[in-house]
Structures are given as C-alpha cells and as structure tokens.
Coordinates of C-alpha atoms in Angstrom, one line a residue:
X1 CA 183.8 49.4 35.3
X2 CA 180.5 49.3 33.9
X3 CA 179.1 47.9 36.8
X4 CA 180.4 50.2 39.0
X5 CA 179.4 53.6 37.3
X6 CA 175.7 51.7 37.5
X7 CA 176.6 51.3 41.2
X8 CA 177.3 55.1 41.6
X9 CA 174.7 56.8 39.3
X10 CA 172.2 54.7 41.5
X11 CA 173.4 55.7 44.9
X12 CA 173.7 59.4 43.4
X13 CA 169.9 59.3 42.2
X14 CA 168.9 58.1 46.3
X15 CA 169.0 61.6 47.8
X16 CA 166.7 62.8 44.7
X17 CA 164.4 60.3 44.7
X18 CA 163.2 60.6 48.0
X19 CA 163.0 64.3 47.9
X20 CA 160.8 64.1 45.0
X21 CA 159.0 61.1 47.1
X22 CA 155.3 63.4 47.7
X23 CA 155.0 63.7 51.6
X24 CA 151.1 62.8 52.4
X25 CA 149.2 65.5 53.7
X26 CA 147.0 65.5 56.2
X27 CA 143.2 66.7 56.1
X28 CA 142.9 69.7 57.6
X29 CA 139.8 69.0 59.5
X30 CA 141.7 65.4 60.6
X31 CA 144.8 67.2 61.7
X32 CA 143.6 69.6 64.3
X33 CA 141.0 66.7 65.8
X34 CA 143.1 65.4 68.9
X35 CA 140.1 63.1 70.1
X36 CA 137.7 61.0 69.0
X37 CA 135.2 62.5 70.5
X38 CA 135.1 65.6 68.9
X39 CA 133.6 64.1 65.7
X40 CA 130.4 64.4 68.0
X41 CA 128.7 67.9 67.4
X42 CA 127.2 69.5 70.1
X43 CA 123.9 69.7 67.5
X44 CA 123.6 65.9 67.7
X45 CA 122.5 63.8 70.8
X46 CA 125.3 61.7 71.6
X47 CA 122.7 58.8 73.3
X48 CA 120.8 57.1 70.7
X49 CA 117.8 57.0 73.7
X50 CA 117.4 60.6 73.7
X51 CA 115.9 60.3 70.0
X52 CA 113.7 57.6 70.9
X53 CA 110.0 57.9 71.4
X54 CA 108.8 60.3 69.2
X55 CA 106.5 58.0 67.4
X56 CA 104.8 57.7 70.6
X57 CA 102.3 60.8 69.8
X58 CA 101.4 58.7 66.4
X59 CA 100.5 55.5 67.1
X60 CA 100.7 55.5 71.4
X61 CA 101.6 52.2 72.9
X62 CA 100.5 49.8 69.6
X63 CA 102.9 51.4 67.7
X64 CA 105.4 51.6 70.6
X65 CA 105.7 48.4 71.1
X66 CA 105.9 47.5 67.6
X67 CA 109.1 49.9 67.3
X68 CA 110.6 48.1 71.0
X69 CA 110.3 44.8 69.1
X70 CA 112.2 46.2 65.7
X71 CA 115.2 47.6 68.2
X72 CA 115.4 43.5 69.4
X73 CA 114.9 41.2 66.6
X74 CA 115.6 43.5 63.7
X75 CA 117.8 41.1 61.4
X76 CA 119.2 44.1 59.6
X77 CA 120.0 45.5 62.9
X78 CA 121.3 42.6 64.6
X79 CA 123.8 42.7 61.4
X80 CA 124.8 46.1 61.7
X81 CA 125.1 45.2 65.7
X82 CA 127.4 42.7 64.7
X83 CA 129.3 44.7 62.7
X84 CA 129.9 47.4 65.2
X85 CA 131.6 43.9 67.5
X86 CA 133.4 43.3 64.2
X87 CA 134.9 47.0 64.3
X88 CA 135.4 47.0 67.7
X89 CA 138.0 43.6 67.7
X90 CA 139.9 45.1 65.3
X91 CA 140.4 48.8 67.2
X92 CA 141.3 46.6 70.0
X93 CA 143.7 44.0 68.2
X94 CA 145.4 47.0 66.3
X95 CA 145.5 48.9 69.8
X96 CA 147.2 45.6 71.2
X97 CA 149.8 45.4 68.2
X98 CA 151.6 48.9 70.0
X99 CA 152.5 46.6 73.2
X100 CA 155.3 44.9 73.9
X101 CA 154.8 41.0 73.4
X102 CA 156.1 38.3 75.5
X103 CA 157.4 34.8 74.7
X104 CA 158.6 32.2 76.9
X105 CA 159.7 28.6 76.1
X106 CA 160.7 26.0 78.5
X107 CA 162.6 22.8 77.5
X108 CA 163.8 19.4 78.9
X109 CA 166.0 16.3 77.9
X110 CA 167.2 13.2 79.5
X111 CA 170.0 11.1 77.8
X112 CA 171.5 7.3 78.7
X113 CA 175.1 6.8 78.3
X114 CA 176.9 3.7 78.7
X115 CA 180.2 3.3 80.5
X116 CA 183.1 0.6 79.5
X117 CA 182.2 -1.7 82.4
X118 CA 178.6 -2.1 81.4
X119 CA 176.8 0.4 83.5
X120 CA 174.7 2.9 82.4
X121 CA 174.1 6.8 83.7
X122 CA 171.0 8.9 82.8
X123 CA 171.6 12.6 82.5
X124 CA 168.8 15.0 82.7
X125 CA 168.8 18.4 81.3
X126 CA 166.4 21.5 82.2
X127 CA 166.4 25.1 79.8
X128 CA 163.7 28.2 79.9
X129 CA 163.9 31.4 78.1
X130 CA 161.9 34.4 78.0
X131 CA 162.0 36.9 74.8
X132 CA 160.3 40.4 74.9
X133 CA 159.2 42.0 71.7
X134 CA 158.6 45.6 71.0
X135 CA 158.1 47.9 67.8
X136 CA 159.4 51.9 68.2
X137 CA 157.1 52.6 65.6
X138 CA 159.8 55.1 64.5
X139 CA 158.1 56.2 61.1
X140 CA 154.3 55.6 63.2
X141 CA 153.2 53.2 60.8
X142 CA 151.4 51.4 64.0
X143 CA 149.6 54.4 65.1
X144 CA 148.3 55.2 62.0
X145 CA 146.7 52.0 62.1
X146 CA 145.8 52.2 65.3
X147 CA 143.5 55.6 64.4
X148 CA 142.5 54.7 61.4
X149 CA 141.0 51.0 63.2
X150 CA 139.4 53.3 66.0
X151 CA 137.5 56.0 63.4
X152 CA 136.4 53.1 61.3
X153 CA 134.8 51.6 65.2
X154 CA 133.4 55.0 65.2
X155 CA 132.1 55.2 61.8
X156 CA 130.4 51.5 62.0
X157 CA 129.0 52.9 65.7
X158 CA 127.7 55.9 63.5
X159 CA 126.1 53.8 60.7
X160 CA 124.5 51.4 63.6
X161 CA 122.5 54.4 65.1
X162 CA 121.8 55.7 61.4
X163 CA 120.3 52.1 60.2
X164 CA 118.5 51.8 63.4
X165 CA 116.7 55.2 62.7
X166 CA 116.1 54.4 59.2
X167 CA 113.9 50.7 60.1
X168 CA 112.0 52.6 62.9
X169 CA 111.4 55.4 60.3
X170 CA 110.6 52.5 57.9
X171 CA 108.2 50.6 60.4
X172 CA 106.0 53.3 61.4
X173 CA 105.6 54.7 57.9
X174 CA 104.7 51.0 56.9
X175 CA 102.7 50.8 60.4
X176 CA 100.8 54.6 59.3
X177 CA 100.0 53.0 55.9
X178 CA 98.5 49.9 57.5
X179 CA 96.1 52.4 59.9
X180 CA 95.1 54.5 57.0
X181 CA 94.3 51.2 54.7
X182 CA 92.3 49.8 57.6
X183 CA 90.2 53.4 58.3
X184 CA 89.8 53.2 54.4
X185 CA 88.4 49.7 54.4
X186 CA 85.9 50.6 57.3
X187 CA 85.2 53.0 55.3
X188 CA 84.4 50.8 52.5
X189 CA 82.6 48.5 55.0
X190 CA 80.6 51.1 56.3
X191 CA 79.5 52.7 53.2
X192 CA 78.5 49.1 51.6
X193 CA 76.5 48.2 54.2
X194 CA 75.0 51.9 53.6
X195 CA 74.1 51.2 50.1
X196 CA 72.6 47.6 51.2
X197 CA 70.2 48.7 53.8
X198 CA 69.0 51.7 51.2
X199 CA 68.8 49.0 48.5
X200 CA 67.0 46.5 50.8
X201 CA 64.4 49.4 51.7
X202 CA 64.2 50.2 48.1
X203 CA 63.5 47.1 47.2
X204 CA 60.8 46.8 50.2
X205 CA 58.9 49.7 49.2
X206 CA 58.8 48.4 45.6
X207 CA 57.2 45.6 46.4
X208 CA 54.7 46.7 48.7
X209 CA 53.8 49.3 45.7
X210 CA 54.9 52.3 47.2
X211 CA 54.0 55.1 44.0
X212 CA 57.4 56.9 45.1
X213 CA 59.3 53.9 44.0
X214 CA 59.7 52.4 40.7
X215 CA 61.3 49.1 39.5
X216 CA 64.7 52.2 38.3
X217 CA 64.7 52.9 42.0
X218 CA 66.0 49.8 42.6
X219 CA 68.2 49.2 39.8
X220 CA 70.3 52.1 40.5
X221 CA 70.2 51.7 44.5
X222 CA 71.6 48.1 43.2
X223 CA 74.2 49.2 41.2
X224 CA 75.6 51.5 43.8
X225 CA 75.4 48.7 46.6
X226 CA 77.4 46.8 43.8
X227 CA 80.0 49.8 43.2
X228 CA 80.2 50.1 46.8
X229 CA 81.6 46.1 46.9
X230 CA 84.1 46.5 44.0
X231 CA 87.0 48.0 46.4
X232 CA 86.9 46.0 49.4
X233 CA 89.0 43.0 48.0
X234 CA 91.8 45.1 46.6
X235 CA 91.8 47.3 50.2
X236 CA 91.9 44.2 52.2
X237 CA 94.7 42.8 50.0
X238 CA 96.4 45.8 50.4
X239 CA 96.5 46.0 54.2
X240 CA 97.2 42.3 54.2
X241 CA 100.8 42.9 52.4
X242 CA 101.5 45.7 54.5
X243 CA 100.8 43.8 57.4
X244 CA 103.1 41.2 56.0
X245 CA 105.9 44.3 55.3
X246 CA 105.7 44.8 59.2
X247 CA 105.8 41.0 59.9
X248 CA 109.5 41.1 57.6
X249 CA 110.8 44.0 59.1
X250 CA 110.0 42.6 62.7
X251 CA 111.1 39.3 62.3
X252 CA 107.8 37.4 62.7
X253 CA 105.9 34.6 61.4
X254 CA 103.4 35.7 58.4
X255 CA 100.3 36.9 60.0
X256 CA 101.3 37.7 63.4
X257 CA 100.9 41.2 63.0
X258 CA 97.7 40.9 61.5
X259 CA 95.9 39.1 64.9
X260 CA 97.0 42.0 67.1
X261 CA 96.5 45.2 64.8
X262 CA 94.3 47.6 65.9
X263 CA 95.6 50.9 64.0
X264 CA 94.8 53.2 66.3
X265 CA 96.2 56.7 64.8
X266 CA 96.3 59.3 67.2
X267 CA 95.6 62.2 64.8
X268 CA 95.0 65.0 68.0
X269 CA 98.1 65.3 68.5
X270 CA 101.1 66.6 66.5
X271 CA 104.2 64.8 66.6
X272 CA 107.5 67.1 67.6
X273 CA 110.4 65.5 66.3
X274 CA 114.1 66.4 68.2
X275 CA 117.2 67.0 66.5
X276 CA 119.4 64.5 64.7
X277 CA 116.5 62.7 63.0
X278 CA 115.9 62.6 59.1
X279 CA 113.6 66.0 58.1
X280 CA 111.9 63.8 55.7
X281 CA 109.9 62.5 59.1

C-alpha cells in the first residue's frame, strides 16, 4: 500500500512539474531573423575585396605586395581559414542529420546435407534488405542544431574576415615603422657624415694655421661628429627587428624582408579608408 500511494503522489506531481518546467525564450533579435543573411548590415561590405587596397596610397606597390603575400602564407590566417572548413563540415553534417538515411544489407549461405544412401545435396540461399531511417523532429531538437551549426559557420566566416583585417592592419603599421626607422637612420647617416666633413675641414684649417681656428674648434667639431655616431647602432638594430616582425608575420625566412625593403612612404597623399574597417586606422 505504501508503494502504491508512492506510485500515485508521483504520477499526480507529473502535470505540475512540467508546468513549472521554464519554457526557453527566444532572443528577440534571433526570433524575428528568418535568414541568415540578414545578420549582414547594409553598413558593412558583404565582399571582403571591397575593403581591400587602401594601404595602397601608403606604401604603393612595396607595401602592396607585402600585404598580397600576408593574405597567402599568413599562418594565423591559414588557421582561421581552416577553421572556417572546420565550421562549414559541421553545418553541413548537422544539415545531413534532418535526411532520411538508407541502409541496405545483402546476404548469402550455401549448406551440404547428406542423404541415407550416401549422396550429398548443396543448398544455396540468397537474402537482401533495405531499411529507411527518418527522425520527425517532433519537439525540433534537429533544427535547432541545424541553426545553431550554420550561425556558428557564419560567426567563424565573420572572425576569418575580422583576423584577416587585423594582420594587414598589423603588417603595414609594422611595415610604416620600418619606413620611418629607415628615414630616421638616413637621417643619422646623413647628419654624421655632416659632422665628419665639418670636422675633417676643421681639422685642415687647424693645421694649415688658419687664425680663425683653434685647437677648441676641433675638439668640439669632434665631439659632435662623435654624438652624431652614438645612435646609428641602436636605429639599425631597431629596423632590423622590425624587419624580422614582417618576416614572422609573412611567413619568411629571417632576413628576406630586409634584401628587398625599400620603405618608400608615400606621404602626398592621404589615405581614405571605406567603411567596415577598425577607426583606429
């Protein structure tokens, strides 16, 4: 008797239990979205070429082929390329688990029997069969699946053409650095070499007993020559690594940047950037 007031107090508690069950609620942006394409706005291009090229007006066709190479041999975009295949395989195996699935078998047997008189007969046997398998999907457990493997395609896609703007963002502020550190060490170069031919005539007239030039004369036109020296090695070790940032980024063998820079900024001419790239550019 115990057991079977149990029994009823359980089947009585059913009917409450699932109408206190919370129903899940969809997000009202989610809800009135019928296609996956409308997660595209109209302020954003939809073709990741239409954002391309505006580092063209910065660096011209050095730093354009730079930026062709990134989109090719990228390792951290070849990973997020991968990842978009990834995505895509599992829209399309959770799109394939909807279908109907078919199953056929085919069998065969051949058996010896002996008769009283000695004599044997062989009977052979032959069987197929063919099953079909298909879900309802009454509570829509497989669609929901189904959508949710198909947004998170879209969302890698989304995160593929978000990385890929970041690394060309990346290379050409590393590529701008490199240009300005190599104007800077011409610079350098050009104002040493200043210094030494001043020193050098200083020196000259000093020697040949010029009254406008004492032996203080060229001390200081030494020192300067010698201040002028002092930041060279720390510029050219400075454009070396970010050389060496552009060879990591690119893919390439340490150095290879570095034998066909040129660094030639195109400072004329301002750059217009379109819509759907970072403002930080």
């Amino acid at each position: 008797m115990m057991i079977r007031r149990l029994v009823y107090i359980s089947c009585s508690c059913l009917p409450v239990a699932c109408s206190l069950t919370p129903q899940p609620e969809s997000h009202p942006i989610l809800s009135n979205i019928e296609t996956l394409e409308a997660y595209d706005s109209v302020d954003f291009p939809s073709d990741p070429a239409s954002v391309r090229g505006w580092w063209k007006p910065i660096g011209g066709q050095e730093l354009d082929g730079l930026v062709s190479a990134l989109l090719v041999d990228s390792f951290v975009l070849e990973e997020s390329r991968l990842r978009v295949d990834q995505a895509a395989e599992r829209a399309r195996q959770a799109s394939a688990a909807r279908l109907p699935s078919l199953a056929g078998s085919t069998d065969a047997s051949s058996t010896r029997s002996a008769s009283a008189d000695g004599s044997s007969a062989w009977r052979e046997s032959f069987g197929a069969g063919l099953s079909v398998d298909y879900s309802a999907d009454v509570f829509g457990g497989l669609r929901s699946t189904e959508r949710a493997a198909a947004l998170n395609f879209r969302a890698t896609e989304l995160s593929f053409r978000a990385t890929e703007q970041q690394e060309t963002a990346l290379l050409v502020r590393n590529w701008v650095a490199a240009a300005t550190l190599q104007r800077r060490l011409d610079l350098a170069l050009a104002t040493a070499e200043s210094f030494r031919t001043t020193f050098e005539l200083t020196d000259e007239r000093y020697r040949a007993g010029s009254r406008n030039t004492s032996a203080s004369d060229v001390q200081i036109a030494r020192q300067n020559f010698d201040s002028a020296l002092v930041n060279i090695p720390d510029l050219r070790t400075q454009l070396q690594t970010q050389l060496l940032e552009i060879d990591g980024q690119l893919a390439r063998l340490p150095g290879e940047t570095a034998d066909e820079f040129q660094g030639a900024l195109l400072l004329d001419q301002q750059p217009s950037l379109p819509i759907g790239l970072p403002a930080d550019l």
